[in-house]
PDB file of C-alpha atoms in Angstrom:
ATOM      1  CA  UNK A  20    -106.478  13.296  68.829  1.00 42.00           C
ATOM      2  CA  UNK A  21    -108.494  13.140  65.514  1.00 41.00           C
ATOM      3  CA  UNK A  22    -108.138  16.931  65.528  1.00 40.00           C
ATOM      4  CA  UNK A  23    -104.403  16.828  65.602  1.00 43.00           C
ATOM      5  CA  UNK A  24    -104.287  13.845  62.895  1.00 39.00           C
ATOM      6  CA  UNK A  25    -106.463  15.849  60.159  1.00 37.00           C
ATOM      7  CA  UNK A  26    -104.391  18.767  61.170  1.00 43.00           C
ATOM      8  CA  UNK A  27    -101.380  16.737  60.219  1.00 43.00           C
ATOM      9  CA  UNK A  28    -102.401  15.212  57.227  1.00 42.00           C
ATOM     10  CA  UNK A  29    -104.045  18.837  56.196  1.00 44.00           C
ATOM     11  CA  UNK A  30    -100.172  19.540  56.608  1.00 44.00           C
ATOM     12  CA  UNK A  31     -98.901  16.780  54.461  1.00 43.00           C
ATOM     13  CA  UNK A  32    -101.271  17.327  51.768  1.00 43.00           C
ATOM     14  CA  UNK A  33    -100.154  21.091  51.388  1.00 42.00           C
ATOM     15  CA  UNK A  34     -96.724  20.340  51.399  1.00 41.00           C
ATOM     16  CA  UNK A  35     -97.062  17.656  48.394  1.00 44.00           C
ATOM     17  CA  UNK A  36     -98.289  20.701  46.027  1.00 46.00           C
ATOM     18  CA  UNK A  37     -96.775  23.562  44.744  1.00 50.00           C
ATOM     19  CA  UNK A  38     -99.431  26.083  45.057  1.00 81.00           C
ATOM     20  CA  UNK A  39    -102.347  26.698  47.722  1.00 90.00           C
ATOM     21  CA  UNK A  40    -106.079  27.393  46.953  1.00 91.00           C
ATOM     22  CA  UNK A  41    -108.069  30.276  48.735  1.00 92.00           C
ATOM     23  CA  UNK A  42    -109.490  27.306  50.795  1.00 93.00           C
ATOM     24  CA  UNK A  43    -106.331  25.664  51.919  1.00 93.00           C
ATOM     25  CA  UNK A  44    -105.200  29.352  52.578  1.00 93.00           C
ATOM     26  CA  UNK A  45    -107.608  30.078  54.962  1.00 92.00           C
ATOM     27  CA  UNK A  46    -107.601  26.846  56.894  1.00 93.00           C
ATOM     28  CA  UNK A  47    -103.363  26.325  57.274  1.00 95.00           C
ATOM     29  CA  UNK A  48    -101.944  25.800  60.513  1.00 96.00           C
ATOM     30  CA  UNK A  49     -99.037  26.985  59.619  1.00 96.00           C
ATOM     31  CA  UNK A  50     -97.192  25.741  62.589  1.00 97.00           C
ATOM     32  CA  UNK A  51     -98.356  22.299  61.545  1.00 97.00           C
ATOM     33  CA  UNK A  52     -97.452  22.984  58.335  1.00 96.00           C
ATOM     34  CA  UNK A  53     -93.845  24.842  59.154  1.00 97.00           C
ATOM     35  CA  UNK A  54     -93.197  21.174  61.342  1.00 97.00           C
ATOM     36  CA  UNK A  55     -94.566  19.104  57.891  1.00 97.00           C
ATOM     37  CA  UNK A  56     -91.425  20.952  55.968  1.00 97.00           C
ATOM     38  CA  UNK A  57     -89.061  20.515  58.782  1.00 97.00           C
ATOM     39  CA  UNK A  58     -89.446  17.101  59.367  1.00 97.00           C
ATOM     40  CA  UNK A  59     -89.215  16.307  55.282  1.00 96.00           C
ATOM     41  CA  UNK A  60     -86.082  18.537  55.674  1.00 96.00           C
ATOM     42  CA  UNK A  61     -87.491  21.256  52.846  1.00 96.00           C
ATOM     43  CA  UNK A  62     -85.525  24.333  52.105  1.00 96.00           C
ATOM     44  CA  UNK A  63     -86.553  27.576  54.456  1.00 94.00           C
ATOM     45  CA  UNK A  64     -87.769  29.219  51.833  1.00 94.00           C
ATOM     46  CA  UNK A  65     -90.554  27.027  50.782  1.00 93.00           C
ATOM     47  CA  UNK A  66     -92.468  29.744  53.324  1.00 96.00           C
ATOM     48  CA  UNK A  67     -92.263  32.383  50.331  1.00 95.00           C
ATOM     49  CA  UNK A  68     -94.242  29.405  47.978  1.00 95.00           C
ATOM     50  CA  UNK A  69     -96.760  29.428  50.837  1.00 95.00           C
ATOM     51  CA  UNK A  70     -96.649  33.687  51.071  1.00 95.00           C
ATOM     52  CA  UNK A  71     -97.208  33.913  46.736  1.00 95.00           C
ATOM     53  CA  UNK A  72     -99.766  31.644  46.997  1.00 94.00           C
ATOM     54  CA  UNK A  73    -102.022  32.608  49.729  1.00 95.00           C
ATOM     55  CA  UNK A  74    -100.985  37.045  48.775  1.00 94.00           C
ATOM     56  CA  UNK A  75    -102.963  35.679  45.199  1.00 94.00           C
ATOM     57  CA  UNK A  76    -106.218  35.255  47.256  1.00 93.00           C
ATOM     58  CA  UNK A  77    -105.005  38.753  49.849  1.00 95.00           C
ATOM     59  CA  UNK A  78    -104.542  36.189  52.719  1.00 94.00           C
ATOM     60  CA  UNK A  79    -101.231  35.867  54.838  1.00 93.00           C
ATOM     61  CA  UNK A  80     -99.314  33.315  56.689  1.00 95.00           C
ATOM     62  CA  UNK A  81     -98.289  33.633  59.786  1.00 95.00           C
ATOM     63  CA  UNK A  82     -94.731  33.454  58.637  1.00 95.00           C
ATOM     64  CA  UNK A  83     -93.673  33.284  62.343  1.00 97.00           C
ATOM     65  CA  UNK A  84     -96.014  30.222  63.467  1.00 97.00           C
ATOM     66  CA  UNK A  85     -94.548  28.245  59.913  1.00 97.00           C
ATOM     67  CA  UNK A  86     -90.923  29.352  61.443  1.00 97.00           C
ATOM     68  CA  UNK A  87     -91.687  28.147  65.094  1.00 98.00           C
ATOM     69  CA  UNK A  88     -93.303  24.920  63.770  1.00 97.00           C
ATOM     70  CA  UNK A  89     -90.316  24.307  60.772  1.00 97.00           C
ATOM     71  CA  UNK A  90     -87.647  24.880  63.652  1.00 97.00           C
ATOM     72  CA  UNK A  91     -89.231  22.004  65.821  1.00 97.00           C
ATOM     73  CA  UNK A  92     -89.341  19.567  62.224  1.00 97.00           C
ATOM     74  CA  UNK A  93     -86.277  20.260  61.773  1.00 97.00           C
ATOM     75  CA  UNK A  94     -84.876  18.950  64.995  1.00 97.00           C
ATOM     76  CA  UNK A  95     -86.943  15.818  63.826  1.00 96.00           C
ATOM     77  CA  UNK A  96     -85.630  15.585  60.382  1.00 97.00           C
ATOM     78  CA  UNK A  97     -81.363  16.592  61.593  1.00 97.00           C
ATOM     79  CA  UNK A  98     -81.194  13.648  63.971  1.00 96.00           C
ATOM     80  CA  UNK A  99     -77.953  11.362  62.841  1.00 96.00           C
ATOM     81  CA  UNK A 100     -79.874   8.373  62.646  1.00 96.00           C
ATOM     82  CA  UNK A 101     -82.200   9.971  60.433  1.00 97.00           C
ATOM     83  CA  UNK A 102     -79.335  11.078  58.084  1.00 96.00           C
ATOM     84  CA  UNK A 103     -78.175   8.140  57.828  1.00 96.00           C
ATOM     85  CA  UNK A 104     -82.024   6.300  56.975  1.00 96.00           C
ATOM     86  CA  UNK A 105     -82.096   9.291  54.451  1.00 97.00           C
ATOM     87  CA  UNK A 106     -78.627   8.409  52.918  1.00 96.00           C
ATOM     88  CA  UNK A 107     -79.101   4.279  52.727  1.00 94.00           C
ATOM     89  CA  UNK A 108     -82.226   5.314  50.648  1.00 95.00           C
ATOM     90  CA  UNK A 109     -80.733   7.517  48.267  1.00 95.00           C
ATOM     91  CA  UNK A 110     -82.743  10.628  49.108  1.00 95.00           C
ATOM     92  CA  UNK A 111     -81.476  13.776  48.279  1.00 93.00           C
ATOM     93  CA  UNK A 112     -80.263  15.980  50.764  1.00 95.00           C
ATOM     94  CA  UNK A 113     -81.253  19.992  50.501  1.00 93.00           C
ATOM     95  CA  UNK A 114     -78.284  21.177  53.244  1.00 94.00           C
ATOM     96  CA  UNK A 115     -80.425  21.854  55.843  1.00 96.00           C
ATOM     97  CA  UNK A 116     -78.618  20.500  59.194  1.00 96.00           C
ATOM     98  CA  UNK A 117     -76.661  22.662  60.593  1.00 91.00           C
ATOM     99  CA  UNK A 118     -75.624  19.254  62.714  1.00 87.00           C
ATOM    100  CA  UNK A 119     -72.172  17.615  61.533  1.00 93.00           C
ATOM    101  CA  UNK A 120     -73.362  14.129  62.476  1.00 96.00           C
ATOM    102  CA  UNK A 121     -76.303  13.929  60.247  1.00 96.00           C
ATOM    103  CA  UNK A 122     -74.152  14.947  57.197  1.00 95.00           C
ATOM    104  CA  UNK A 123     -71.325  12.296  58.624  1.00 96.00           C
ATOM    105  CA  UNK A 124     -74.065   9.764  58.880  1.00 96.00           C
ATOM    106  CA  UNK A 125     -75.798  10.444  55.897  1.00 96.00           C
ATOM    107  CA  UNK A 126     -72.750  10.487  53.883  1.00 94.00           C
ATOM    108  CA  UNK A 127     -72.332   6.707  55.334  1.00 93.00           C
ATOM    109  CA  UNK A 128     -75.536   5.824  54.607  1.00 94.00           C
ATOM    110  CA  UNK A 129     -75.488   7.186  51.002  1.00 94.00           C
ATOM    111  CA  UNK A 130     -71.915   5.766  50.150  1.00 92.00           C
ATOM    112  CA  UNK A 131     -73.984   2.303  51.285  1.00 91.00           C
ATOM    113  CA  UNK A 132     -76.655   2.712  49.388  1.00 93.00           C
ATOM    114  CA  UNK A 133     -74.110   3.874  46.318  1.00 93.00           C
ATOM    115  CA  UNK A 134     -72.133   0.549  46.823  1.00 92.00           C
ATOM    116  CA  UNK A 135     -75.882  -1.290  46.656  1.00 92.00           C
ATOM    117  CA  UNK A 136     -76.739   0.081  43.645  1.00 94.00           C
ATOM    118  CA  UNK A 137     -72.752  -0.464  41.780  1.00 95.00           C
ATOM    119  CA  UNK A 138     -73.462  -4.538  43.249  1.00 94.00           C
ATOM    120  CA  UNK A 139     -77.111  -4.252  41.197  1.00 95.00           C
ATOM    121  CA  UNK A 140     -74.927  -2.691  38.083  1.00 97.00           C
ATOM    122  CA  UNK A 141     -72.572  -5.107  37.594  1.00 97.00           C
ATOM    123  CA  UNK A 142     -74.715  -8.230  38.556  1.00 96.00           C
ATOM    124  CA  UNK A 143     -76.920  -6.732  35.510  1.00 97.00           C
ATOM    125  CA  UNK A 144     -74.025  -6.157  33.150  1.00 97.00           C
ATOM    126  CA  UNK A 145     -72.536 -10.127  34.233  1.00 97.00           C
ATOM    127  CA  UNK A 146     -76.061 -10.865  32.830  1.00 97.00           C
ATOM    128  CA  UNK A 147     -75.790  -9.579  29.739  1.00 97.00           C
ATOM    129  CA  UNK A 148     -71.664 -10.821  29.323  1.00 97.00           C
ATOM    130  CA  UNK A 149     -72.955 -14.069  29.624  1.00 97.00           C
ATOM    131  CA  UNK A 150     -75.448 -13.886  27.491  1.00 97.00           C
ATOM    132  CA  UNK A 151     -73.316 -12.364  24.950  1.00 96.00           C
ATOM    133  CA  UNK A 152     -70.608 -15.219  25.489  1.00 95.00           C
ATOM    134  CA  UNK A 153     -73.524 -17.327  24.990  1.00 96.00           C
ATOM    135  CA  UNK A 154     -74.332 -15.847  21.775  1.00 95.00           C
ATOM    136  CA  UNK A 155     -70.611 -15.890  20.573  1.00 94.00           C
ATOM    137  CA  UNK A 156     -70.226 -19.139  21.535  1.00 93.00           C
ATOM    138  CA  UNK A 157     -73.385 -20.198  19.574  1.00 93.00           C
ATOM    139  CA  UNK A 158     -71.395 -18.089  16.391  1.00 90.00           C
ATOM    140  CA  UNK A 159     -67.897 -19.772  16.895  1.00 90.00           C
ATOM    141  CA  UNK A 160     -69.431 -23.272  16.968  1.00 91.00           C
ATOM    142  CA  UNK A 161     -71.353 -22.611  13.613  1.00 91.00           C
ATOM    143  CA  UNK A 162     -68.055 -21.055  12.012  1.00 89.00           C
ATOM    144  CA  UNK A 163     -69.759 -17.658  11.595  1.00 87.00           C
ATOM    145  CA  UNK A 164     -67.485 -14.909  12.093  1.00 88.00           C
ATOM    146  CA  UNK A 165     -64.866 -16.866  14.238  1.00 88.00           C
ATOM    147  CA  UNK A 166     -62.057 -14.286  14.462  1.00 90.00           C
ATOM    148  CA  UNK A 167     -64.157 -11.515  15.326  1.00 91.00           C
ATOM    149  CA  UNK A 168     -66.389 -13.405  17.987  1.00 90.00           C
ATOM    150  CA  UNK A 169     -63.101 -14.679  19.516  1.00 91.00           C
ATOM    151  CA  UNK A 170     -61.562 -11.472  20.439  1.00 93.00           C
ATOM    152  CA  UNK A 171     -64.798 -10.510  21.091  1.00 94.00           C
ATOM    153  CA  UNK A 172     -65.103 -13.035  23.544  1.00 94.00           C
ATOM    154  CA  UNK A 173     -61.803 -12.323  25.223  1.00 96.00           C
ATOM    155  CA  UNK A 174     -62.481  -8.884  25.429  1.00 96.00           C
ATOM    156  CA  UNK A 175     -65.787  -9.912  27.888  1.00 96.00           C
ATOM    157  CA  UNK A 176     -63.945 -12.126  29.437  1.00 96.00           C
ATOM    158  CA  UNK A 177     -61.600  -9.732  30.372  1.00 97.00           C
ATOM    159  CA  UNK A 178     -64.355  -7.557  31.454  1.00 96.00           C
ATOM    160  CA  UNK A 179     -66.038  -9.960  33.131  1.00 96.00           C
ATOM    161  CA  UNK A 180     -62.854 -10.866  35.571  1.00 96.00           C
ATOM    162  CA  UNK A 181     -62.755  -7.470  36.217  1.00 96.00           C
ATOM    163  CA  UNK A 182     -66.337  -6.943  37.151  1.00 96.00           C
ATOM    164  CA  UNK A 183     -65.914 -10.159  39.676  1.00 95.00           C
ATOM    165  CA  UNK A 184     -62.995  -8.558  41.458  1.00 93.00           C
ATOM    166  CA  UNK A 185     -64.816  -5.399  41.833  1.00 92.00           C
ATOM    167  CA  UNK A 186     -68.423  -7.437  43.218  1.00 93.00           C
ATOM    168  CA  UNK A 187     -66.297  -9.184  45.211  1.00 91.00           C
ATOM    169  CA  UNK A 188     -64.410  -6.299  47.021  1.00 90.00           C
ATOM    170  CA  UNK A 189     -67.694  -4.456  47.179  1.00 90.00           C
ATOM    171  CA  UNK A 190     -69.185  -7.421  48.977  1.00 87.00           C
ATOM    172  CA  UNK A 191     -66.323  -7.901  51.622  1.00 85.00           C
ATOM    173  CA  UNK A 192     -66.685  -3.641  52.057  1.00 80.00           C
ATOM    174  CA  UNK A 193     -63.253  -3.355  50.808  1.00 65.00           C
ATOM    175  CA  UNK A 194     -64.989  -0.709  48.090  1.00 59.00           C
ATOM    176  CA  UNK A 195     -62.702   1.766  49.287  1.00 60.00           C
ATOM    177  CA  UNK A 196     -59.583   0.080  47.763  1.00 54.00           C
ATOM    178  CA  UNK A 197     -60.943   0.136  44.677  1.00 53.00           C
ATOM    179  CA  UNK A 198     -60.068   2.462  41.845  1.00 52.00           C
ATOM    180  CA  UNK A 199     -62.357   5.331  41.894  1.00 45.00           C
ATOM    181  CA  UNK A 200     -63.533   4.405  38.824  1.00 43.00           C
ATOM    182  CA  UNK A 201     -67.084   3.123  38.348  1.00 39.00           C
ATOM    183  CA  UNK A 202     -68.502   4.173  35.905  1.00 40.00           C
ATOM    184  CA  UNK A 203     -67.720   3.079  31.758  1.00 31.00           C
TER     185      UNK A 203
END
């Protein structure tokens, strides 16, 4: 068991680096190391990192063994449920599921987590309105630029009413009849 552990987090530790040493070279299980990339859903040909960096030192992998053990992570990693973890965390995706339902569910788990972080957006910008109405307000009650800070003040307001609709809809999960625009 603590064989299989240090084996894994041997595995882990390679994959968190861009380059190998002679030592780590020599050591690899590359089929615990293939299942370490497949189950943090890596790009195939993070192999050829592994092949550059160990041919510096004249080692090899066993290209074969990383395959067999990248195949297995990858039935790990391509699980729906999975997709959609990935997605309501707003981790990025390299395209390598060949299964529909983890792109469906990750693509419902990322439009959630895109809605999360719009809510965060505008709760922060009706922050700062009112603190600018406040500061307006502060400038229209000492008679310092009056006109300006008035249309000023509509012209938050009008953004602000806006901005509630929108958190609003986004709360109920009616974000899809919104406009598509949500960005400024």
């Amino acid at each position: 068991m603590k064989l299989k552990i240090l084996a894994a987090i041997t595995a882990l530790s390679l994959t968190q680096c861009s380059s190998m040493d002679m030592e780590q070279c020599q050591l690899a299980d590359w089929y615990s190391i293939g299942m370490t990339d497949g189950n943090n859903g890596v790009v195939s040909y993070t192999v050829n990192d592994y092949i550059k960096d160990c041919n510096e030192f004249g080692l090899s992998v066993d290209s074969k063994q990383w395959t067999s053990g990248y195949q297995a992570g990858l039935k790990n990693y391509c699980q729906s449920e999975n997709g959609y973890k990935l997605g309501l965390q707003g981790a990025y995706y390299n395209g390598v599921c060949s299964n529909n339902e983890f792109l469906k569910r990750y693509n419902e788990g990322h439009r959630k987590y895109e809605i999360k972080q719009r809510i965060s957006s505008i709760e922060s910008r009706l922050d700062n309105i009112n603190r600018e109405i406040t500061s307006l307000n502060k400038k229209i009650n000492a008679g310092q630029e009056v006109a300006n800070s008035k249309e000023d003040k509509k012209s938050l307001k009008r953004e602000e009413d806006k901005l509630k609709t929108e958190l609003m809809l986004l709360r109920i999960g009616a974000a899809d009849i919104l406009p598509v625009q949500f960005n400024f």
